[in-house]
Coordinates of C-alpha atoms in Angstrom, one line a residue:
Chain A
M40 CA 21.3 -9.2 1.6
E41 CA 18.0 -9.7 -0.3
N42 CA 14.8 -9.5 1.6
I43 CA 12.8 -12.7 1.8
L44 CA 9.6 -11.0 2.8
S45 CA 8.7 -7.4 2.2
V46 CA 5.5 -5.9 3.7
R47 CA 4.3 -2.4 3.0
G48 CA 1.1 -0.8 4.2
L49 CA -0.5 -4.1 5.4
T50 CA -4.0 -3.7 6.8
V51 CA -6.5 -6.2 8.1
D52 CA -10.1 -5.1 8.5
I53 CA -12.8 -7.2 10.1
P54 CA -16.4 -6.2 9.5
L55 CA -18.4 -6.5 12.7
A56 CA -22.1 -5.7 13.4
S57 CA -20.9 -2.5 15.3
G58 CA -18.6 -1.3 12.5
T59 CA -15.3 -2.2 10.9
L60 CA -12.5 -3.4 13.2
H61 CA -9.2 -2.0 11.9
A62 CA -7.1 -4.7 13.5
V63 CA -3.9 -4.1 11.6
R64 CA -3.4 -0.5 10.3
G65 CA -0.8 -0.1 7.7
I66 CA 2.4 -1.8 8.9
D67 CA 5.8 -2.1 7.1
F68 CA 8.6 -4.5 7.6
D69 CA 11.2 -6.7 5.9
V70 CA 12.9 -9.9 6.8
K71 CA 16.2 -11.2 5.3
R72 CA 17.5 -14.7 5.2
G73 CA 19.2 -15.7 8.4
E74 CA 17.5 -12.9 10.3
T75 CA 15.1 -13.0 13.2
L76 CA 12.4 -10.3 13.5
C77 CA 10.5 -10.1 16.7
V78 CA 7.1 -8.6 16.6
V79 CA 6.2 -7.5 20.1
G80 CA 2.8 -6.3 21.3
E81 CA 0.1 -7.0 23.9
S82 CA -3.0 -9.0 23.2
G83 CA -5.2 -7.4 20.5
S84 CA -2.3 -5.4 19.0
G85 CA -2.8 -7.3 15.7
K86 CA 0.4 -9.3 15.8
S87 CA -1.2 -12.7 15.3
L88 CA -3.4 -11.4 12.5
T89 CA -0.3 -10.0 10.8
S90 CA 1.2 -13.5 10.7
L91 CA -2.0 -15.1 9.5
A92 CA -2.3 -12.4 6.8
I93 CA 1.1 -13.4 5.5
M94 CA 0.1 -17.1 5.5
G95 CA -3.2 -16.3 3.8
L96 CA -5.0 -18.0 6.7
L97 CA -7.1 -15.1 7.9
P98 CA -10.6 -15.9 9.0
K99 CA -13.0 -15.7 6.0
Q100 CA -14.6 -12.4 7.0
A101 CA -11.3 -10.6 7.5
Q102 CA -10.1 -8.4 4.6
R103 CA -6.5 -8.0 3.9
S104 CA -4.8 -5.3 1.8
A105 CA -1.3 -4.1 1.3
R106 CA 0.8 -2.0 -1.1
V107 CA 3.5 -4.6 -1.1
L108 CA 3.3 -8.2 0.2
D109 CA 6.2 -9.9 -1.5
F110 CA 7.7 -13.2 -0.7
E111 CA 10.8 -13.9 -2.8
G112 CA 9.3 -12.3 -5.8
V113 CA 5.9 -13.8 -5.4
D114 CA 3.1 -11.3 -4.8
L115 CA 1.1 -12.9 -2.0
Q116 CA -1.9 -10.7 -2.8
T117 CA -2.4 -12.0 -6.3
A118 CA -1.2 -15.5 -5.7
S119 CA -4.0 -18.1 -6.3
N120 CA -5.2 -20.4 -3.5
R121 CA -3.3 -23.2 -5.2
D122 CA -0.1 -21.2 -5.2
M123 CA -0.5 -20.2 -1.5
R124 CA -1.1 -23.8 -0.7
K125 CA 2.2 -24.7 -2.4
L126 CA 4.0 -22.1 -0.4
R127 CA 2.5 -23.0 3.0
G128 CA 4.3 -25.7 4.8
D129 CA 7.0 -25.8 2.1
R130 CA 8.6 -22.4 1.8
I131 CA 6.7 -20.6 4.7
S132 CA 6.0 -22.6 7.8
M133 CA 4.2 -21.6 10.9
I134 CA 4.4 -22.7 14.5
F135 CA 1.4 -21.9 16.7
Q136 CA 0.9 -20.8 20.2
E137 CA -1.1 -23.8 21.5
P138 CA 0.9 -27.1 21.2
M139 CA -1.8 -28.9 23.2
T140 CA -4.4 -28.4 20.5
S141 CA -2.5 -27.8 17.3
L142 CA -1.9 -31.5 16.5
N143 CA -4.7 -33.6 15.2
P144 CA -5.7 -36.0 18.0
A145 CA -6.8 -38.7 15.6
Y146 CA -3.5 -39.4 13.9
T147 CA -0.1 -40.4 15.1
I148 CA 2.6 -37.7 15.1
G149 CA 4.5 -39.8 12.5
D150 CA 1.5 -39.6 10.2
Q151 CA 1.2 -35.9 10.7
L152 CA 5.0 -35.2 10.1
I153 CA 5.1 -37.4 7.0
E154 CA 2.0 -35.7 5.6
A155 CA 3.7 -32.3 5.9
L156 CA 6.4 -33.5 3.4
L157 CA 4.2 -35.6 1.1
L158 CA 1.9 -32.7 0.5
H159 CA 4.8 -30.9 -1.3
R160 CA 7.3 -33.5 -2.5
K161 CA 6.9 -36.6 -4.6
V162 CA 9.0 -38.8 -2.5
P163 CA 8.4 -42.3 -1.2
K164 CA 6.8 -42.6 2.2
S165 CA 9.9 -44.3 3.6
V166 CA 12.0 -41.2 2.7
A167 CA 9.5 -38.9 4.4
R168 CA 9.5 -41.2 7.4
E169 CA 13.3 -41.1 7.6
R170 CA 13.3 -37.3 7.4
A171 CA 10.6 -37.1 10.1
I172 CA 12.7 -39.3 12.5
E173 CA 15.8 -37.2 11.6
L174 CA 14.0 -34.0 12.4
L175 CA 12.5 -35.3 15.6
E176 CA 16.1 -36.1 16.7
K177 CA 17.2 -32.7 15.7
V178 CA 14.6 -31.0 17.8
G179 CA 15.8 -33.1 20.8
I180 CA 13.3 -35.9 21.0
T181 CA 14.8 -39.2 22.0
A182 CA 13.6 -42.6 20.8
A183 CA 12.2 -40.8 17.8
A184 CA 11.2 -43.9 15.9
N185 CA 9.0 -44.9 18.8
R186 CA 7.5 -41.4 19.2
M187 CA 6.4 -41.6 15.6
K188 CA 3.8 -44.2 16.6
Q189 CA 2.4 -42.2 19.4
Y190 CA -0.6 -39.9 19.5
P191 CA -0.5 -36.3 20.5
H192 CA -2.3 -37.0 23.8
Q193 CA 0.6 -39.2 24.9
L194 CA 3.1 -36.3 24.7
S195 CA 3.7 -33.4 27.0
G196 CA 3.2 -29.8 25.9
G197 CA 7.0 -29.3 25.4
L198 CA 7.3 -32.4 23.3
R199 CA 4.3 -31.4 21.3
Q200 CA 5.8 -28.0 20.5
R201 CA 9.0 -29.8 19.5
V202 CA 6.9 -32.0 17.2
M203 CA 5.3 -28.8 15.8
I204 CA 8.7 -27.3 15.1
A205 CA 9.9 -30.5 13.4
M206 CA 6.7 -30.5 11.3
A207 CA 7.4 -26.8 10.3
L208 CA 10.9 -27.9 9.2
M209 CA 9.8 -30.9 7.1
G210 CA 9.8 -28.9 3.9
E211 CA 13.0 -26.9 4.6
P212 CA 11.2 -23.5 4.7
D213 CA 12.8 -20.2 3.8
L214 CA 10.7 -18.4 6.3
I215 CA 9.3 -19.6 9.6
I216 CA 6.7 -17.7 11.5
A217 CA 6.4 -18.6 15.2
D218 CA 3.3 -17.1 16.9
E219 CA 4.0 -17.1 20.6
P220 CA 5.6 -20.6 20.5
T221 CA 6.5 -20.6 24.2
T222 CA 3.5 -18.9 25.8
A223 CA 1.7 -22.1 26.7
L224 CA 4.8 -23.8 28.1
D225 CA 6.5 -24.0 31.5
V226 CA 9.3 -21.4 32.0
T227 CA 12.1 -24.0 31.9
I228 CA 10.7 -25.5 28.7
Q229 CA 10.3 -22.0 27.2
A230 CA 14.0 -21.4 27.4
Q231 CA 14.8 -24.8 25.7
I232 CA 12.3 -24.2 22.9
L233 CA 13.6 -20.7 22.2
R234 CA 17.2 -21.8 22.1
L235 CA 16.2 -24.7 19.8
L236 CA 14.4 -22.3 17.4
K237 CA 17.3 -19.9 17.4
D238 CA 19.8 -22.6 16.8
L239 CA 17.8 -24.2 14.0
Q240 CA 17.3 -20.8 12.4
R241 CA 21.0 -20.2 12.3
E242 CA 21.9 -23.7 11.2
L243 CA 19.3 -23.7 8.4
N244 CA 19.8 -20.1 7.5
M245 CA 16.1 -19.4 7.6
A246 CA 14.4 -16.1 8.1
M247 CA 12.2 -16.1 11.3
I248 CA 9.4 -14.0 12.5
L249 CA 8.9 -14.5 16.2
I250 CA 5.7 -13.1 17.6
T251 CA 5.7 -12.5 21.3
H252 CA 4.6 -10.3 24.1
D253 CA 7.6 -11.2 26.2
L254 CA 10.5 -8.8 25.9
G255 CA 12.8 -11.2 27.7
V256 CA 12.4 -13.5 24.7
V257 CA 13.1 -10.6 22.3
A258 CA 16.3 -9.7 24.0
R259 CA 17.7 -13.2 23.6
V260 CA 16.9 -14.0 20.0
A261 CA 16.0 -10.8 18.0
D262 CA 18.1 -9.2 15.3
K263 CA 15.3 -6.8 14.6
V264 CA 12.4 -5.7 16.7
A265 CA 9.0 -4.3 15.7
I266 CA 6.8 -3.0 18.5
M267 CA 3.1 -3.1 17.7
Y268 CA 0.4 -1.2 19.4
A269 CA -3.3 -1.2 18.5
G270 CA -2.6 -2.5 15.0
E271 CA 0.2 -0.1 14.2
M272 CA 3.9 -0.5 14.3
V273 CA 4.9 2.2 16.8
E274 CA 8.7 1.5 16.8
A275 CA 10.9 -0.7 14.7
G276 CA 14.7 -1.2 14.3
S277 CA 17.6 -3.3 15.2
A278 CA 17.2 -5.1 18.5
A279 CA 20.3 -3.3 20.0
E280 CA 18.9 0.1 18.9
V281 CA 15.5 -0.4 20.3
F282 CA 16.7 -1.8 23.6
T283 CA 19.4 0.7 24.2
S284 CA 17.6 3.9 23.1
P285 CA 13.8 3.3 22.9
K286 CA 12.0 6.3 21.6
H287 CA 8.3 5.8 21.6
P288 CA 6.7 6.2 25.0
Y289 CA 5.0 2.8 24.7
T290 CA 8.3 1.1 24.1
R291 CA 9.8 2.8 27.0
G292 CA 6.8 1.9 29.1
L293 CA 7.2 -1.8 28.1
L294 CA 10.8 -1.8 29.0
N295 CA 10.0 -0.3 32.4
C296 CA 7.8 -3.2 33.2
I297 CA 10.8 -5.6 33.2
P298 CA 13.0 -6.0 36.2
V299 CA 16.7 -5.7 35.4
P300 CA 19.0 -7.8 37.6
G301 CA 21.4 -5.6 39.5
K302 CA 19.4 -2.4 38.8
T303 CA 15.9 -3.1 40.1
A304 CA 16.0 -3.1 43.9
V305 CA 14.2 -5.7 45.9
G306 CA 10.7 -4.6 46.8
E307 CA 10.8 -1.8 44.2
H308 CA 7.6 -1.4 42.2
L309 CA 7.9 -2.4 38.6
G310 CA 6.5 -0.1 35.9
S311 CA 3.1 -0.7 34.4
I312 CA 1.2 1.1 31.7
P313 CA -2.2 2.1 33.0
G314 CA -5.3 1.9 30.9
I315 CA -6.4 -0.5 28.1
V316 CA -6.0 -0.7 24.4
P317 CA -8.6 1.6 22.7
S318 CA -11.3 0.2 20.6
L319 CA -10.3 -0.1 16.9
I320 CA -13.8 -0.2 15.6
G321 CA -14.6 2.7 13.2
D322 CA -12.1 5.4 12.2
V323 CA -9.1 5.7 14.4
A324 CA -7.4 9.1 14.2
G325 CA -4.1 10.3 15.7
C326 CA -2.0 8.2 18.1
A327 CA -3.8 5.2 19.5
F328 CA -1.6 5.3 22.6
R329 CA -2.4 8.9 23.6
S330 CA -5.1 8.0 26.2
R331 CA -2.5 6.0 28.2
C332 CA 0.5 8.2 27.5
D333 CA 2.0 10.5 30.1
E334 CA 3.5 12.7 27.5
A335 CA 0.4 13.2 25.4
T336 CA -0.5 16.6 24.1
A337 CA -3.3 18.1 22.0
Q338 CA -1.2 17.4 18.8
C339 CA -1.4 13.6 19.5
A340 CA -4.9 13.6 18.0
S341 CA -3.6 14.8 14.7
D342 CA -1.8 12.7 12.1
I343 CA 1.3 11.1 13.5
P344 CA 4.6 11.3 11.5
V345 CA 7.1 8.4 11.2
R346 CA 10.4 9.6 12.5
I347 CA 13.8 8.1 11.9
S348 CA 16.4 8.3 14.7
P349 CA 20.0 9.1 13.9
A350 CA 20.9 5.4 14.2
G351 CA 18.2 4.6 11.7
H352 CA 15.3 3.1 13.6
L353 CA 11.7 4.1 13.1
Y354 CA 9.2 5.4 15.5
R355 CA 5.8 6.9 15.2
C356 CA 5.2 9.9 17.5
V357 CA 4.5 13.6 17.2
H358 CA 7.3 14.2 19.6
D359 CA 10.8 14.3 18.3
Y360 CA 12.8 12.6 21.0
D361 CA 16.1 12.9 19.0
R362 CA 16.3 16.7 18.9
S363 CA 15.5 17.2 22.6
A364 CA 16.5 15.0 25.5
S365 CA 13.8 16.4 27.6
L366 CA 10.3 15.0 27.4
S367 CA 8.7 18.4 27.2
V368 CA 6.4 19.4 24.3
N369 CA 8.2 20.2 21.1
Q370 CA 6.9 21.5 17.9
P371 CA 6.7 18.3 15.8
K372 CA 9.0 18.2 12.8
S373 CA 7.3 17.2 9.7
G374 CA 9.8 14.5 8.8
E375 CA 7.7 11.8 7.1
A376 CA 9.7 8.8 6.1
Chain B
M1428 CA -9.2 -50.8 26.5
L1429 CA -9.7 -54.3 28.0
V1430 CA -11.0 -53.0 31.2
Y1431 CA -13.3 -50.6 29.3
T1432 CA -14.6 -53.4 27.1
L1433 CA -15.2 -55.7 30.1
K1434 CA -17.1 -52.9 31.9
R1435 CA -19.3 -52.2 28.9
L1436 CA -19.9 -56.0 28.5
G1437 CA -20.9 -56.3 32.1
L1438 CA -23.3 -53.4 31.7
A1439 CA -24.8 -55.0 28.6
L1440 CA -25.3 -58.3 30.4
L1441 CA -27.1 -56.5 33.3
V1442 CA -29.4 -54.8 30.9
T1443 CA -30.1 -58.1 29.1
F1444 CA -31.1 -59.7 32.4
A1445 CA -33.4 -56.8 33.3
V1446 CA -35.1 -57.0 29.8
S1447 CA -35.5 -60.7 30.1
V1448 CA -37.3 -60.3 33.4
L1449 CA -39.6 -57.7 32.0
S1450 CA -40.5 -59.7 28.9
F1451 CA -41.1 -62.7 31.0
A1452 CA -43.3 -60.7 33.3
L1453 CA -45.3 -59.6 30.3
L1454 CA -47.0 -63.0 30.3
Y1455 CA -48.5 -62.3 33.7
L1456 CA -49.0 -58.5 33.3
S1457 CA -51.5 -59.2 30.5
G1458 CA -53.8 -61.3 32.7
D1459 CA -54.0 -65.0 33.4
P1460 CA -52.0 -66.6 30.7
A1461 CA -53.8 -69.9 31.1
A1462 CA -57.1 -68.2 30.4
A1463 CA -55.6 -66.4 27.4
I1464 CA -54.4 -69.7 25.9
A1465 CA -57.6 -71.6 26.6
G1466 CA -59.6 -69.0 24.8
E1467 CA -62.9 -67.1 25.5
T1468 CA -65.2 -70.1 25.4
A1469 CA -63.2 -72.2 27.9
N1470 CA -64.6 -73.0 31.4
A1471 CA -62.7 -73.2 34.7
D1472 CA -61.7 -76.8 34.2
D1473 CA -60.3 -76.2 30.8
I1474 CA -58.3 -73.3 32.1
E1475 CA -56.9 -75.4 34.9
A1476 CA -56.0 -78.2 32.4
V1477 CA -54.1 -75.6 30.3
R1478 CA -52.4 -74.3 33.4
L1479 CA -51.1 -77.8 34.3
H1480 CA -50.2 -78.6 30.7
Y1481 CA -48.0 -75.5 30.2
G1482 CA -46.6 -75.7 33.7
L1483 CA -48.1 -72.4 34.7
D1484 CA -48.9 -73.6 38.2
R1485 CA -45.2 -73.8 39.2
P1486 CA -43.4 -70.9 41.2
L1487 CA -42.6 -67.9 39.0
V1488 CA -38.8 -68.2 39.6
V1489 CA -38.9 -71.8 38.3
Q1490 CA -40.9 -70.7 35.3
Y1491 CA -38.5 -67.8 34.6
G1492 CA -35.5 -70.1 35.0
E1493 CA -36.9 -72.6 32.6
W1494 CA -37.9 -70.0 30.0
M1495 CA -34.6 -68.3 30.2
F1496 CA -32.7 -71.6 30.0
N1497 CA -34.6 -72.5 26.9
A1498 CA -34.3 -69.0 25.4
V1499 CA -30.5 -69.0 25.7
R1500 CA -30.6 -72.2 23.6
G1501 CA -32.8 -70.5 21.1
D1502 CA -36.0 -72.3 22.2
F1503 CA -38.8 -69.7 22.9
G1504 CA -41.6 -72.3 23.0
E1505 CA -44.4 -72.7 20.6
S1506 CA -46.5 -70.0 19.0
Y1507 CA -50.1 -70.1 20.3
Y1508 CA -51.3 -69.1 16.9
F1509 CA -49.1 -70.8 14.3
K1510 CA -48.4 -73.9 16.5
L1511 CA -44.9 -73.7 15.2
P1512 CA -41.6 -73.1 17.2
V1513 CA -41.3 -69.4 17.9
S1514 CA -37.6 -69.4 17.1
Q1515 CA -38.3 -70.7 13.5
L1516 CA -40.9 -68.0 13.0
V1517 CA -38.7 -65.2 14.2
A1518 CA -35.7 -66.4 12.3
E1519 CA -37.6 -66.4 9.0
R1520 CA -38.9 -62.9 9.6
L1521 CA -35.6 -61.4 10.9
S1522 CA -33.8 -61.5 7.6
V1523 CA -36.4 -59.0 6.1
T1524 CA -36.0 -56.7 9.2
M1525 CA -32.3 -56.8 9.0
L1526 CA -32.2 -56.0 5.3
L1527 CA -34.6 -53.1 6.0
G1528 CA -32.5 -51.9 8.9
I1529 CA -29.3 -52.0 6.9
C1530 CA -30.9 -50.1 4.0
G1531 CA -32.4 -47.6 6.4
I1532 CA -29.2 -46.8 8.2
S1533 CA -27.3 -46.6 4.9
F1534 CA -29.9 -44.2 3.5
A1535 CA -29.7 -42.1 6.7
L1536 CA -25.9 -42.0 6.7
L1537 CA -25.5 -41.3 3.0
T1538 CA -27.8 -38.4 3.1
A1539 CA -27.1 -37.0 6.6
V1540 CA -23.3 -37.0 6.6
P1541 CA -22.7 -35.1 3.3
L1542 CA -25.6 -32.7 4.1
G1543 CA -24.2 -32.1 7.6
V1544 CA -20.7 -31.4 6.3
A1545 CA -22.1 -29.1 3.6
A1546 CA -24.1 -27.2 6.2
A1547 CA -21.2 -26.8 8.5
V1548 CA -18.9 -25.6 5.8
R1549 CA -21.2 -22.7 5.0
P1550 CA -23.3 -22.0 8.1
N1551 CA -26.5 -20.0 7.5
S1552 CA -26.2 -20.5 3.8
L1553 CA -29.0 -21.8 1.6
V1554 CA -27.6 -25.3 1.9
D1555 CA -27.6 -25.0 5.7
R1556 CA -31.2 -23.7 5.6
I1557 CA -32.4 -26.5 3.4
A1558 CA -30.6 -29.1 5.6
L1559 CA -32.2 -27.6 8.7
F1560 CA -35.7 -27.7 7.0
L1561 CA -35.2 -31.3 6.0
S1562 CA -34.2 -32.3 9.5
V1563 CA -37.0 -30.5 11.2
M1564 CA -39.4 -32.1 8.8
G1565 CA -37.9 -35.5 9.5
Q1566 CA -38.0 -35.0 13.2
A1567 CA -41.6 -33.7 13.3
M1568 CA -43.3 -36.1 10.8
P1569 CA -44.5 -39.4 12.4
S1570 CA -43.3 -42.4 10.4
F1571 CA -46.8 -43.8 9.8
W1572 CA -48.0 -40.5 8.3
F1573 CA -44.9 -40.1 6.1
G1574 CA -45.3 -43.7 5.0
L1575 CA -49.0 -43.1 4.0
V1576 CA -48.1 -40.0 2.1
L1577 CA -45.5 -41.9 0.1
I1578 CA -48.0 -44.7 -0.6
V1579 CA -50.6 -42.1 -1.8
L1580 CA -48.0 -40.4 -4.0
F1581 CA -45.9 -43.3 -5.4
S1582 CA -48.4 -46.2 -5.3
I1583 CA -51.8 -44.6 -5.9
K1584 CA -51.1 -41.4 -7.9
L1585 CA -47.9 -42.3 -9.8
R1586 CA -48.2 -46.1 -9.6
V1587 CA -44.5 -46.6 -9.7
L1588 CA -44.0 -48.5 -6.5
P1589 CA -46.0 -51.4 -4.8
P1590 CA -47.7 -50.3 -1.6
S1591 CA -47.2 -53.5 0.3
G1592 CA -45.6 -56.9 0.4
S1593 CA -42.0 -58.0 0.5
D1594 CA -41.4 -59.9 -2.7
S1595 CA -39.0 -57.6 -4.7
W1596 CA -36.6 -54.8 -4.1
Q1597 CA -39.2 -52.3 -5.0
N1598 CA -41.1 -53.2 -1.9
F1599 CA -38.1 -51.9 0.1
V1600 CA -37.8 -48.5 -1.5
M1601 CA -40.4 -46.6 0.5
P1602 CA -39.9 -48.4 3.8
T1603 CA -36.1 -47.6 3.5
I1604 CA -36.9 -43.9 3.0
V1605 CA -39.3 -43.7 5.8
L1606 CA -37.1 -45.6 8.3
G1607 CA -33.9 -43.8 7.1
Y1608 CA -35.5 -40.4 7.2
Y1609 CA -36.5 -41.0 10.8
A1610 CA -32.8 -41.5 11.7
M1611 CA -31.5 -38.8 9.4
P1612 CA -32.1 -35.6 11.4
A1613 CA -30.2 -36.6 14.5
I1614 CA -27.2 -37.8 12.5
M1615 CA -27.3 -34.7 10.3
R1616 CA -27.4 -32.3 13.1
L1617 CA -24.7 -34.1 15.0
T1618 CA -22.5 -34.1 11.9
R1619 CA -23.0 -30.4 11.4
A1620 CA -22.4 -29.5 15.1
G1621 CA -19.3 -31.8 15.2
M1622 CA -17.9 -30.3 12.0
L1623 CA -18.6 -26.7 13.1
D1624 CA -16.8 -27.4 16.3
V1625 CA -13.8 -29.1 14.6
L1626 CA -13.4 -26.6 11.8
G1627 CA -12.6 -24.0 14.4
A1628 CA -10.0 -26.3 16.0
D1629 CA -6.3 -25.4 16.1
Y1630 CA -5.3 -28.6 14.3
V1631 CA -7.5 -27.7 11.3
R1632 CA -5.5 -24.5 11.1
T1633 CA -2.3 -26.5 11.4
A1634 CA -3.4 -28.7 8.5
R1635 CA -4.0 -25.6 6.4
A1636 CA -0.7 -24.1 7.4
K1637 CA 1.0 -27.3 6.2
G1638 CA -0.4 -26.7 2.8
A1639 CA -3.2 -29.2 2.8
G1640 CA -6.0 -28.5 0.3
E1641 CA -9.6 -27.7 1.4
F1642 CA -10.9 -31.2 0.5
R1643 CA -8.1 -32.9 2.5
V1644 CA -8.7 -30.5 5.4
M1645 CA -12.4 -31.2 5.4
F1646 CA -12.3 -35.0 5.1
K1647 CA -9.0 -36.1 6.5
H1648 CA -8.5 -33.7 9.3
A1649 CA -11.9 -32.4 10.3
L1650 CA -14.5 -35.1 9.5
R1651 CA -12.3 -37.9 11.0
N1652 CA -12.7 -36.2 14.4
A1653 CA -16.3 -35.0 14.0
I1654 CA -17.5 -38.4 12.9
I1655 CA -16.6 -40.2 16.1
P1656 CA -19.9 -39.3 18.0
V1657 CA -21.8 -39.8 14.7
V1658 CA -20.7 -43.4 14.3
S1659 CA -21.8 -44.3 17.8
L1660 CA -25.1 -42.5 17.3
A1661 CA -25.6 -44.4 14.0
A1662 CA -24.8 -47.8 15.8
V1663 CA -27.4 -47.0 18.4
Q1664 CA -29.9 -45.9 15.7
M1665 CA -29.3 -49.2 13.9
G1666 CA -30.2 -51.2 17.0
F1667 CA -33.3 -49.0 17.3
M1668 CA -34.2 -49.5 13.7
L1669 CA -34.1 -53.3 13.9
G1670 CA -36.4 -53.2 16.9
G1671 CA -38.4 -50.1 16.0
S1672 CA -39.3 -51.0 12.5
I1673 CA -42.7 -52.3 13.8
V1674 CA -44.6 -49.2 12.6
V1675 CA -42.9 -49.1 9.2
E1676 CA -43.2 -52.8 8.5
S1677 CA -46.9 -52.7 9.5
I1678 CA -47.7 -49.8 7.1
F1679 CA -46.0 -51.4 4.2
A1680 CA -47.1 -55.0 5.2
L1681 CA -43.4 -55.9 4.9
H1682 CA -43.2 -59.4 6.4
G1683 CA -40.5 -58.7 8.8
A1684 CA -40.1 -59.3 12.5
G1685 CA -41.7 -56.0 13.4
Y1686 CA -44.8 -56.9 11.4
L1687 CA -44.8 -60.3 13.1
A1688 CA -44.8 -58.5 16.5
W1689 CA -47.7 -56.3 15.5
E1690 CA -49.7 -59.4 14.3
S1691 CA -48.8 -61.4 17.4
I1692 CA -49.9 -58.7 19.8
G1693 CA -53.3 -58.7 18.0
R1694 CA -53.5 -62.5 18.2
N1695 CA -52.5 -62.6 21.9
D1696 CA -49.6 -64.8 20.8
L1697 CA -47.6 -64.2 23.9
P1698 CA -44.6 -66.6 23.4
T1699 CA -43.9 -64.9 20.1
V1700 CA -44.3 -61.4 21.5
Q1701 CA -41.9 -62.3 24.4
A1702 CA -39.3 -63.7 22.1
L1703 CA -39.5 -60.7 19.8
I1704 CA -39.2 -58.2 22.7
L1705 CA -36.1 -60.1 23.9
V1706 CA -34.6 -60.2 20.4
F1707 CA -35.3 -56.5 19.7
S1708 CA -33.8 -55.5 23.0
M1709 CA -30.8 -57.7 22.3
F1710 CA -30.3 -55.9 19.1
Y1711 CA -30.4 -52.6 20.9
I1712 CA -28.0 -53.8 23.6
V1713 CA -25.6 -55.4 21.1
F1714 CA -25.5 -52.3 19.0
T1715 CA -25.1 -50.0 21.9
F1716 CA -22.2 -52.1 23.1
L1717 CA -20.7 -52.1 19.6
S1718 CA -21.1 -48.3 19.5
D1719 CA -19.1 -48.0 22.7
L1720 CA -16.4 -50.2 21.3
L1721 CA -16.4 -48.3 17.9
N1722 CA -16.2 -45.0 19.8
A1723 CA -13.1 -46.2 21.7
W1724 CA -11.6 -47.6 18.6
L1725 CA -12.0 -44.4 16.6
D1726 CA -10.7 -42.2 19.3
P1727 CA -7.1 -42.8 20.1
R1728 CA -7.4 -41.0 23.4
M1729 CA -9.7 -43.7 24.6
R1730 CA -7.8 -46.6 22.9
V1731 CA -4.2 -45.8 23.8
G1732 CA -2.8 -44.1 26.8

C-alpha cells in the first residue's frame, strides 16, 4: 500500500539565547492509509514538535528541515503558505491535547464546525450545518442540533474533545494527527475517546498518527509504534514486534514501568527509569539515553548505528541485542540501515 | 444575565445618589450661598433677603429633596449669571460636547486598535516600538500643553486650522485629536496585551490547523476575544471624555458643556456648576453601566451558562 506520509531526516531546531535547541534530531517514518502510527515518548522528547512540523504550525522561531517530507506527492517543505492552508483541516487534520482551551470561547460550536468545512469547500451553509450535525452524532453527541447552538464553556471536557474530533473530520481528511487527545480527560472518558478515534479511523480508512506517552493507549490502537527519546526515534516497528521483543534499553525500561495484570504481584515495585532527559542545547553526540542506561559503555558516546532486528523493526543502539541474548558488552556491528 | 444587569443597575443608582449628594453639598462647601448670590457689595439685610427668597433658610434635607425632585424633572433652577433656566443652557452646550466626545473616541479607537494589533503581531518590531513611543507620549503629555502646541503649529505657523470657536467642522479637528490622543494609549496597550495573550491561545492554533488564513485568524478568532476588555475600557473612556473635556474645550474655546462649566466656576454660577457636575457624573455612570452590559454581551461565558 502507498504511503500517505513519508518523513526522512526530519529535524527541528529552536535558536535560544543559550544556544540551539535540537528538539527533533533526524527522524524517519511512514504512514499508510488505514494505518495507525503511535509516537511514544516522554515530555520534551519532541513528539509534539514533530506533529506541528508536519502541519507547518511550528512556532515562528523554530527551524524545520528534512530530506523527505512528502504528503501524497506534495513536498511539504516547498509548499507555499497558501498550499499548506489548503491542506490543513481538509486533507490533514489535527486534534489537540487540551479540549478545554482548543475551542474558541466566543463562537458557538456550530459556527466553529461549519467554518472548518466552509474554509475548504464552496458549499451552502445549510449543507455544512447538516454535515456538522451528522458528525456530532457520529462522535456520539446526542441532541446534536441543540449542541450546535452552545458555547464551548457549556460543554464538558469529554464533549469538547468529541467536538474537536468532529471538527477534524469535517473535511474528510486523509491523515489525522492526534496529539495526546486523551491526556486531559478522565480515565473513563479516555477509553471512550480512544475507541471512537480508532473506529472512525477504520470506518473512514484514514491514516492516523497518535502521539502519546501512555503505552496502554498504544497497545490498544497501534499498528506501528515509534519510540522517541530526546528528539530521536530510538525504536520503531510494528506494534506486535515492539511490544513482544523490545530491543532498545529505553523501550524495555518503559515497558517495565507498566503493571501487567496476572504477572505483576500486588505490592511489587514497578519499574522506573532514573534520571532526566539530557539538555538538547548545543551539539549532542552519541546516545542521548546513555546517562540513564544500565547497559551503557564507553562506546555509547560515539556515533550510534541504526540496527534492524530479524523481524524487521529498527532500533538505535551500539549494542546488538539480536546476536546475543545476554546484555553484556558486544563489539558493535557496523550495520547502518 | 438579568440578575447581573439588575445588580449593575442597583450599583449605578447608588453611585448616582452619592454624586447628587456631593454636588448638592458643593453649594455649601463654597461658603454661604446667599452671600455669594447677593454679591460683594451686599449688606447683612440683603443677604438675609436673598436667603429667604431662595429658600436657603430651610433644613438641608428639605433643600436637597426639593433640588433633587426638580433635577429629576430636568429643572436645575436658574443660572445666577445668565438668568436663564440651567437646563436650557446645559442642553444647548451638550450637543457640542457629545459631538466632540464621539469624534474623540472614534479617533482613539481607529488609531489605537489597528496599532495595537500590528504591535502584537510583531512584538519588539519597529511598528511595536513606534506604537510604544506614541502611547508613552500620549500618556505623558498634558492635554492643555498638547493643545497649545497644535494651536501654535496649525493655527499660527501654518494657518490651516482655526484656533478657537465652534462654528465649523474645522474647529473640531484639533480638539478631537487632543481628546482622542488622551484616550489612545490605554486602548492601544490593552489591545496589544490582549492580542499577545490571545495569539498564544490554543484556539488560535486550532483556527490555523483548520486552514484559516492569517487575516481570518487575526480578526475573526483572535481580535474577537482580545477586544472584549477594550470595548469596556472605551465605553468608560467615552463617559470620561464627555465629562472630562473641560480642559480641551477651554483651550479651543469650543462652546460645549465643559467650557460652560469652566466659565461658570469663574462666575460663581453655582446652580449651573451643580447641574453640570451631575450631568457629567451621569454620563460616567451610564457609560460604565453600558460597558458592563457590553462586556457581558460580548463574552458568551458571562451571557450564557
